[in-house]
Short mmCIF file of C-alpha atoms in Angstrom, two decimals:
data_model
loop_
_atom_site.label_atom_id
_atom_site.label_comp_id
_atom_site.label_asym_id
_atom_site.label_seq_id
_atom_site.Cartn_x
_atom_site.Cartn_y
_atom_site.Cartn_z
CA MET A 1 30.54 185.46 22.29
CA ARG A 2 29.92 183.32 25.34
CA THR A 3 27.83 185.17 27.90
CA ARG A 4 28.78 183.16 30.98
CA PRO A 5 31.83 184.89 32.48
CA LEU A 6 35.18 183.33 33.23
CA LYS A 7 35.87 183.77 36.92
CA VAL A 8 39.16 185.17 38.17
CA ALA A 9 40.56 185.00 41.71
CA LEU A 10 43.16 187.61 42.63
CA LEU A 11 45.74 186.74 45.29
CA GLY A 12 47.24 190.00 46.53
CA CYS A 13 45.97 193.54 46.08
CA GLY A 14 49.01 195.74 46.51
CA VAL A 15 50.51 198.01 43.86
CA VAL A 16 50.26 195.40 41.09
CA GLY A 17 47.12 193.59 42.23
CA SER A 18 45.06 196.75 42.61
CA GLU A 19 46.11 197.84 39.11
CA VAL A 20 45.11 194.43 37.70
CA ALA A 21 41.68 194.80 39.32
CA ARG A 22 41.30 198.36 38.01
CA ILE A 23 42.13 197.38 34.41
CA MET A 24 39.80 194.37 34.57
CA THR A 25 37.00 196.75 35.52
CA THR A 26 37.71 199.73 33.27
CA HIS A 27 38.59 197.62 30.21
CA ALA A 28 35.98 194.93 30.80
CA ALA A 29 34.30 195.31 27.40
CA ASP A 30 37.59 195.24 25.48
CA LEU A 31 38.85 192.22 27.43
CA ALA A 32 35.59 190.37 26.75
CA ALA A 33 35.84 191.12 23.03
CA ARG A 34 39.45 189.94 22.86
CA ILE A 35 38.84 186.79 24.88
CA GLY A 36 35.43 185.83 23.51
CA ALA A 37 33.76 185.87 26.92
CA PRO A 38 33.49 188.31 29.82
CA VAL A 39 35.85 187.96 32.77
CA GLU A 40 34.59 188.46 36.29
CA LEU A 41 36.63 189.23 39.40
CA ALA A 42 35.24 186.57 41.72
CA GLY A 43 37.37 187.15 44.81
CA VAL A 44 40.36 189.05 46.16
CA ALA A 45 42.55 187.53 48.88
CA VAL A 46 44.40 190.01 51.09
CA ARG A 47 46.17 190.14 54.45
CA ARG A 48 44.58 193.41 55.67
CA PRO A 49 40.85 193.38 54.80
CA ASP A 50 40.09 196.72 56.47
CA ARG A 51 42.16 198.75 54.02
CA VAL A 52 40.08 200.80 51.57
CA ARG A 53 40.52 199.50 48.02
CA GLU A 54 39.02 201.91 45.53
CA GLY A 55 36.95 200.28 42.81
CA ILE A 56 36.81 196.84 44.45
CA ASP A 57 33.55 195.53 45.88
CA PRO A 58 34.26 194.90 49.61
CA SER A 59 32.16 191.73 49.43
CA LEU A 60 34.84 190.19 47.19
CA VAL A 61 37.62 190.70 49.72
CA THR A 62 38.69 187.78 51.90
CA THR A 63 41.61 186.79 54.09
CA ASP A 64 41.07 183.09 53.35
CA ALA A 65 43.11 182.63 50.17
CA THR A 66 42.99 178.84 50.48
CA ALA A 67 39.19 178.75 50.47
CA LEU A 68 39.15 181.09 47.48
CA VAL A 69 41.37 178.90 45.29
CA LYS A 70 39.49 175.76 46.40
CA ARG A 71 36.07 177.06 45.34
CA GLY A 72 36.00 174.93 42.20
CA ASP A 73 34.28 177.55 40.03
CA ILE A 74 37.44 179.66 39.58
CA ASP A 75 38.83 179.56 36.04
CA VAL A 76 42.03 181.55 36.56
CA VAL A 77 44.02 182.46 39.67
CA VAL A 78 46.22 185.55 39.43
CA GLU A 79 49.01 185.37 42.04
CA VAL A 80 50.78 188.64 42.84
CA ILE A 81 51.57 188.18 46.54
CA GLY A 82 55.21 187.15 45.94
CA GLY A 83 57.51 185.08 48.14
CA ILE A 84 57.71 181.31 48.44
CA GLU A 85 54.95 180.46 50.89
CA PRO A 86 51.98 180.57 50.94
CA ALA A 87 52.22 181.31 47.21
CA ARG A 88 53.58 177.85 46.30
CA THR A 89 50.84 175.99 48.18
CA LEU A 90 48.11 178.28 46.85
CA ILE A 91 49.23 177.82 43.25
CA THR A 92 49.39 174.03 43.45
CA THR A 93 46.02 173.99 45.23
CA ALA A 94 44.56 176.11 42.44
CA PHE A 95 45.75 173.59 39.85
CA GLU A 96 44.28 170.72 41.85
CA HIS A 97 40.90 172.47 41.93
CA GLY A 98 40.75 173.17 38.21
CA ALA A 99 42.15 176.68 37.82
CA SER A 100 44.96 177.87 35.58
CA VAL A 101 47.46 180.32 37.08
CA VAL A 102 49.01 183.63 36.07
CA SER A 103 51.91 184.61 38.33
CA ALA A 104 54.41 187.43 38.71
CA ASN A 105 56.42 185.52 41.32
CA LYS A 106 60.03 185.41 40.08
CA ALA A 107 61.48 184.09 43.36
CA LEU A 108 59.13 181.10 43.44
CA LEU A 109 59.51 180.31 39.75
CA ALA A 110 63.31 180.48 39.98
CA GLN A 111 63.31 178.13 42.96
CA ASP A 112 60.47 175.72 42.18
CA GLY A 113 59.51 176.32 38.56
CA ALA A 114 59.90 172.66 37.61
CA ALA A 115 57.54 171.50 40.36
CA LEU A 116 54.96 174.15 39.45
CA HIS A 117 55.08 173.19 35.78
CA ALA A 118 54.69 169.54 36.75
CA ALA A 119 51.62 170.37 38.86
CA ALA A 120 50.10 172.35 35.98
CA GLU A 121 50.78 169.46 33.57
CA ALA A 122 49.34 166.87 35.93
CA ASN A 123 46.09 168.82 36.18
CA GLY A 124 45.89 169.91 32.55
CA ARG A 125 46.16 173.59 33.35
CA ASP A 126 48.22 176.61 32.24
CA LEU A 127 51.02 178.38 34.11
CA TYR A 128 51.90 181.78 32.63
CA TYR A 129 54.37 184.28 34.13
CA GLU A 130 55.32 187.04 31.69
CA ALA A 131 55.30 189.59 34.52
CA ALA A 132 57.92 187.68 36.53
CA VAL A 133 60.94 188.86 34.55
CA ALA A 134 60.74 192.31 32.99
CA GLY A 135 57.47 194.02 33.81
CA ALA A 136 55.67 195.18 30.69
CA ILE A 137 58.38 193.99 28.30
CA PRO A 138 57.19 190.99 26.22
CA LEU A 139 60.05 188.56 26.76
CA ILE A 140 58.89 185.21 28.11
CA ARG A 141 56.40 184.63 25.30
CA PRO A 142 58.85 185.52 22.49
CA LEU A 143 61.43 183.18 24.00
CA ARG A 144 59.16 180.20 24.46
CA GLU A 145 56.89 180.73 21.45
CA SER A 146 58.24 183.11 18.78
CA LEU A 147 61.78 181.68 19.01
CA ALA A 148 60.70 178.10 19.66
CA GLY A 149 62.06 177.03 16.26
CA ASP A 150 65.39 178.83 16.70
CA LYS A 151 68.49 178.14 18.80
CA VAL A 152 69.20 180.82 21.40
CA ASN A 153 72.87 181.12 22.32
CA ARG A 154 72.95 184.12 24.62
CA VAL A 155 70.68 186.33 26.69
CA LEU A 156 72.26 189.52 28.01
CA GLY A 157 70.30 192.18 29.80
CA ILE A 158 69.45 194.76 32.40
CA VAL A 159 66.57 193.24 34.35
CA ASN A 160 66.48 195.36 37.50
CA GLY A 161 65.33 198.97 37.31
CA THR A 162 66.59 200.00 40.75
CA THR A 163 70.21 199.10 40.07
CA ASN A 164 70.09 200.61 36.60
CA PHE A 165 68.77 203.88 38.05
CA ILE A 166 71.58 203.97 40.63
CA LEU A 167 74.36 203.20 38.14
CA ASP A 168 72.92 205.64 35.62
CA LYS A 169 72.95 208.43 38.21
CA MET A 170 76.50 207.59 39.24
CA ASP A 171 77.54 207.75 35.60
CA SER A 172 75.61 210.86 34.52
CA THR A 173 76.03 213.03 37.64
CA GLY A 174 79.20 211.74 39.29
CA ALA A 175 77.26 210.80 42.43
CA GLY A 176 78.55 208.14 44.79
CA TYR A 177 76.69 204.88 45.41
CA GLN A 178 74.95 205.99 48.62
CA GLU A 179 73.87 209.32 47.16
CA ALA A 180 72.37 207.62 44.10
CA LEU A 181 70.66 205.01 46.28
CA ASP A 182 69.12 207.75 48.44
CA GLU A 183 67.68 209.40 45.34
CA ALA A 184 66.30 206.08 44.10
CA THR A 185 64.64 205.53 47.48
CA ALA A 186 63.15 209.03 47.54
CA LEU A 187 61.65 208.49 44.07
CA GLY A 188 60.21 205.10 45.02
CA TYR A 189 62.51 203.05 42.79
CA ALA A 190 64.25 201.40 45.75
CA GLU A 191 62.63 199.64 48.70
CA ALA A 192 63.37 200.63 52.28
CA ASP A 193 65.55 197.49 52.33
CA PRO A 194 67.13 197.42 48.85
CA THR A 195 69.16 194.25 49.43
CA ALA A 196 67.29 192.07 46.94
CA ASP A 197 67.98 194.59 44.20
CA VAL A 198 71.48 195.92 44.90
CA GLU A 199 72.93 192.54 45.86
CA GLY A 200 71.61 190.95 42.68
CA PHE A 201 69.09 188.49 44.14
CA ASP A 202 66.20 189.88 42.06
CA ALA A 203 68.22 189.80 38.84
CA ALA A 204 69.53 186.29 39.61
CA ALA A 205 65.99 184.91 39.93
CA LYS A 206 65.11 186.45 36.57
CA ALA A 207 68.30 185.06 35.02
CA ALA A 208 67.35 181.56 36.18
CA ILE A 209 63.95 181.84 34.51
CA LEU A 210 65.38 183.26 31.29
CA ALA A 211 68.14 180.66 31.04
CA GLY A 212 65.72 177.80 31.57
CA ILE A 213 63.41 178.99 28.80
CA ALA A 214 66.15 180.07 26.37
CA PHE A 215 68.16 176.84 26.59
CA HIS A 216 65.33 174.35 27.25
CA THR A 217 66.95 173.13 30.44
CA ARG A 218 66.32 173.45 34.14
CA VAL A 219 68.14 176.32 35.82
CA ARG A 220 67.42 177.14 39.47
CA LEU A 221 68.30 180.20 41.47
CA ASP A 222 71.12 178.31 43.20
CA ASP A 223 72.73 177.70 39.78
CA VAL A 224 73.15 181.42 39.09
CA TYR A 225 76.41 183.15 40.03
CA ARG A 226 75.48 186.38 41.80
CA GLU A 227 77.51 189.48 42.56
CA GLY A 228 75.91 192.75 43.68
CA MET A 229 76.82 196.31 42.72
CA THR A 230 77.36 197.90 46.13
CA GLU A 231 81.14 197.89 45.65
CA VAL A 232 81.01 199.87 42.40
CA THR A 233 82.68 203.23 43.07
CA ALA A 234 82.83 206.61 41.37
CA ALA A 235 86.42 205.71 40.45
CA ASP A 236 85.18 202.57 38.66
CA ILE A 237 82.66 204.68 36.74
CA ALA A 238 85.38 207.15 35.77
CA SER A 239 87.70 204.36 34.67
CA ALA A 240 84.94 202.90 32.51
CA ARG A 241 84.40 206.29 30.91
CA ARG A 242 88.08 206.53 30.01
CA MET A 243 87.69 203.21 28.19
CA GLY A 244 84.61 204.43 26.32
CA CYS A 245 82.38 202.24 28.52
CA THR A 246 79.71 202.47 31.17
CA ILE A 247 78.87 200.05 34.01
CA LYS A 248 75.62 198.07 34.23
CA LEU A 249 74.43 195.25 36.46
CA LEU A 250 73.88 192.52 33.88
CA ALA A 251 72.11 189.18 33.81
CA ILE A 252 74.03 186.95 31.40
CA CYS A 253 72.90 183.52 30.24
CA GLU A 254 75.12 181.73 27.72
CA ARG A 255 75.33 178.44 25.91
CA ALA A 256 78.90 177.08 25.91
CA ALA A 257 80.77 177.13 22.59
CA ASP A 258 80.58 173.33 22.40
CA GLY A 259 76.86 173.41 23.18
CA GLU A 260 77.27 170.94 26.04
CA SER A 261 76.56 173.27 28.99
CA VAL A 262 75.21 176.68 29.94
CA THR A 263 76.18 179.43 32.38
CA ALA A 264 73.97 181.94 34.18
CA ARG A 265 75.43 184.87 36.08
CA VAL A 266 74.62 188.32 37.45
CA HIS A 267 77.31 190.90 38.13
CA PRO A 268 78.39 194.47 37.33
CA ALA A 269 80.21 194.78 34.02
CA MET A 270 81.64 197.42 31.75
CA ILE A 271 79.98 197.64 28.35
CA PRO A 272 81.04 199.86 25.43
CA LEU A 273 79.06 203.08 24.98
CA THR A 274 78.35 201.86 21.45
CA HIS A 275 76.41 198.84 22.72
CA PRO A 276 72.60 199.30 22.76
CA LEU A 277 72.41 198.40 26.47
CA ALA A 278 74.69 201.34 27.33
CA SER A 279 71.94 203.79 26.41
CA VAL A 280 69.35 202.25 28.76
CA ARG A 281 68.73 205.01 31.29
CA GLU A 282 66.91 205.58 34.57
CA ALA A 283 64.85 202.59 35.82
CA TYR A 284 64.30 201.02 32.40
CA ASN A 285 65.11 197.40 31.51
CA ALA A 286 66.44 195.95 28.28
CA VAL A 287 67.35 192.43 27.21
CA PHE A 288 69.52 191.41 24.26
CA VAL A 289 68.82 187.95 22.78
CA GLU A 290 71.23 186.32 20.33
CA SER A 291 70.02 183.34 18.30
CA GLU A 292 71.30 181.46 15.29
CA ALA A 293 68.56 182.27 12.79
CA ALA A 294 67.03 185.52 14.07
CA GLY A 295 70.37 187.07 14.99
CA GLN A 296 70.33 189.85 17.59
CA LEU A 297 67.05 191.02 19.11
CA MET A 298 66.55 193.67 21.78
CA PHE A 299 63.56 194.04 24.09
CA TYR A 300 63.23 197.37 25.90
CA GLY A 301 60.79 199.10 28.24
CA PRO A 302 59.71 199.73 31.84
CA GLY A 303 60.60 196.69 33.89
CA ALA A 304 58.68 197.37 37.10
CA GLY A 305 55.83 199.38 38.60
CA GLY A 306 52.14 198.75 39.06
CA SER A 307 50.86 199.61 35.58
CA PRO A 308 53.66 198.00 33.51
CA THR A 309 53.56 194.78 35.53
CA ALA A 310 49.76 194.70 35.44
CA SER A 311 49.95 195.02 31.64
CA ALA A 312 51.98 191.80 31.48
CA VAL A 313 49.63 190.06 33.92
CA LEU A 314 46.57 191.04 31.85
CA GLY A 315 48.26 189.84 28.67
CA ASP A 316 48.74 186.44 30.27
CA LEU A 317 45.18 186.49 31.59
CA VAL A 318 43.81 187.01 28.09
CA ALA A 319 45.93 184.15 26.71
CA VAL A 320 44.94 181.76 29.50
CA CYS A 321 41.25 182.62 29.18
CA ARG A 322 41.38 182.03 25.42
CA ASN A 323 42.94 178.62 26.05
CA ARG A 324 40.22 177.90 28.56
CA LEU A 325 37.48 178.64 26.05
CA ALA A 326 39.19 176.53 23.39
CA ALA A 327 39.75 173.65 25.83
CA SER A 328 43.46 173.84 25.03
CA ARG A 329 46.70 174.67 26.82
CA GLY A 330 49.62 176.94 26.13
CA PRO A 331 53.26 175.82 26.18
CA GLY A 332 54.48 174.18 29.34
CA GLU A 333 58.00 173.54 30.56
CA SER A 334 60.57 172.64 27.89
CA ALA A 335 63.61 171.07 29.55
CA TYR A 336 64.48 168.35 27.09
CA THR A 337 68.14 169.34 26.59
CA ARG A 338 69.05 168.62 30.24
CA LEU A 339 72.21 170.70 29.88
CA PRO A 340 74.35 171.08 32.99
CA VAL A 341 74.94 174.55 34.42
CA SER A 342 78.67 175.23 34.57
CA PRO A 343 80.20 177.04 37.56
CA MET A 344 81.40 180.61 37.25
CA GLY A 345 85.02 179.46 36.96
CA LYS A 346 84.27 178.20 33.44
CA ALA A 347 82.70 181.46 32.26
CA VAL A 348 84.75 183.30 29.64
CA THR A 349 84.89 187.08 29.50
CA ARG A 350 87.23 190.07 29.38
CA TYR A 351 88.48 191.78 32.54
CA HIS A 352 89.47 195.27 33.63
CA ILE A 353 91.94 195.10 36.56
CA SER A 354 93.18 198.19 38.38
CA LEU A 355 96.37 197.72 40.46
CA ASP A 356 98.15 200.01 42.90
CA VAL A 357 101.86 199.45 42.25
CA ALA A 358 105.27 200.88 43.02
CA ASP A 359 106.38 203.50 40.51
CA LYS A 360 109.71 202.04 39.45
CA PRO A 361 111.27 200.22 36.49
CA GLY A 362 110.37 196.58 35.94
CA VAL A 363 106.91 196.61 37.51
CA LEU A 364 105.06 196.28 34.22
CA ALA A 365 107.31 193.40 33.18
CA GLN A 366 106.61 191.55 36.45
CA VAL A 367 102.86 192.02 36.08
CA ALA A 368 102.89 190.94 32.43
CA THR A 369 104.84 187.80 33.37
CA VAL A 370 102.18 186.80 35.91
CA PHE A 371 99.43 187.16 33.32
CA ALA A 372 101.42 185.08 30.83
CA GLU A 373 102.13 182.34 33.37
CA HIS A 374 98.39 181.93 33.97
CA GLY A 375 97.50 181.91 30.29
CA VAL A 376 95.67 185.26 30.37
CA SER A 377 96.38 187.45 27.34
CA ILE A 378 96.61 191.23 27.83
CA ASP A 379 94.77 193.55 25.45
CA THR A 380 95.76 197.02 26.75
CA VAL A 381 97.75 198.53 29.62
CA ARG A 382 97.65 202.04 31.04
CA GLN A 383 100.05 203.25 33.77
CA THR A 384 100.16 206.55 35.63
CA GLY A 385 102.53 207.38 38.48
CA LYS A 386 103.61 210.05 40.94
CA ASP A 387 105.82 210.24 44.04
CA GLY A 388 106.79 206.58 44.00
CA GLU A 389 103.24 205.24 43.65
CA ALA A 390 101.46 204.28 40.45
CA SER A 391 98.19 202.98 39.10
CA LEU A 392 98.29 200.21 36.53
CA VAL A 393 95.15 199.35 34.57
CA VAL A 394 95.15 196.09 32.60
CA VAL A 395 92.40 195.02 30.19
CA THR A 396 92.56 191.39 29.12
CA HIS A 397 91.37 189.46 26.14
CA ARG A 398 88.69 186.84 26.89
CA ALA A 399 89.74 184.38 29.60
CA HIS A 400 88.20 181.85 31.98
CA ASP A 401 87.16 183.25 35.33
CA ALA A 402 89.22 180.58 37.09
CA ALA A 403 92.38 181.61 35.21
CA LEU A 404 91.81 185.25 36.08
CA SER A 405 91.30 184.38 39.76
CA GLY A 406 94.64 182.59 39.83
CA THR A 407 96.27 185.56 38.13
CA VAL A 408 94.95 188.00 40.70
CA GLU A 409 96.12 185.86 43.61
CA ALA A 410 99.62 185.72 42.10
CA LEU A 411 99.61 189.50 41.59
CA ARG A 412 98.82 190.05 45.25
CA ASN A 413 102.03 188.18 46.13
CA LEU A 414 104.27 190.53 44.15
CA ASP A 415 106.28 192.94 46.30
CA THR A 416 105.72 195.68 43.77
CA VAL A 417 101.91 195.38 43.87
CA ARG A 418 100.48 197.40 46.75
CA GLY A 419 96.94 196.19 46.19
CA VAL A 420 94.18 195.32 43.74
CA ALA A 421 91.97 198.40 43.56
CA SER A 422 89.19 196.84 41.48
CA ILE A 423 88.29 194.00 39.13
CA MET A 424 85.50 194.50 36.63
CA ARG A 425 84.28 192.20 33.86
CA VAL A 426 83.89 193.66 30.37
CA GLU A 427 80.95 192.48 28.27
CA GLY A 428 79.23 193.29 25.01
CA GLU A 429 82.24 193.79 22.79
#
């Protein structure tokens, strides 16, 4: 074993960063044995240096992150500060000064992953980011290494623990959205401002990363269709139950049937209770991968939190340090297919549409005619009525999103349709 330690700079020492530092210290001997050399925490960049950080030598703490990554003797920079800047500049500066990088920064990777990979390549360094997508769940490495010889056609998953907790509580207890959100906040699953989670921004960034790796093409955050789950109601949950389904906020990345394009989207969807993702409870994450040779694979576990995320960071740290000792590099960006990302209008899925209609003869015939005129085939229909008003629930076969949008607009123009109560996609059949 080499006795000279590999030096690690830590950018950020919050929930995740402090746990990374703790594990590096308490598991130092094991990490050294697995890597083939000891690892040494050489510096910790923070915004508030006066805060007490248990187990961290105060002499290592600095507010000058730029000077830390420019030192020249740093082997690996671990970036867990998040956001776009200064993280982007610090990472590229680290590459330029000889360090490899381990990051958990999903927002930055979804927006500028190509540029970061290019900077790593130009400087002969590694960029690893297992912790950016699903916490402790090994997902990035299986996609870009274990399945490198296979053809992935679809990635379908729950990649945000906060939204899964909220929807699970709505489903299991009958709670409304706000009540479930309040419980998630009280338990620490939701931030004081939960917008990034409940509006789908967090999941969309992860979908961009997953799609890019799975399909060997460049997918940015702006390419991902995003729809949050704040409009999901208790009535939607109940309707899903009647269909033998539950509702999840899903990240869906698909290769088109002709193989000439891909789609990436995040939105609430009904999935059958028989599907493995339906049983994912509380704040857990799970991702379903479908490939030609391996078939269906499912990855499941805690997708957030200090310890789970730190586990993924340390796994990357071990891999990068091993590469460093061997004077080699791990896999970089693979974007050779250059497939275009199709707009949401070309996505194909099933739909559950709930209509408020007049309770009189001929209504169902009018509605069915509209669906037929727009080329959308109906799978099932359920109608209930009382006192001149009725509810009509239509479940379609698979159709293009654009065709369904035209259908809904035409339905709104019918005199017998009082309103469209809800539209929900149905996945995982």
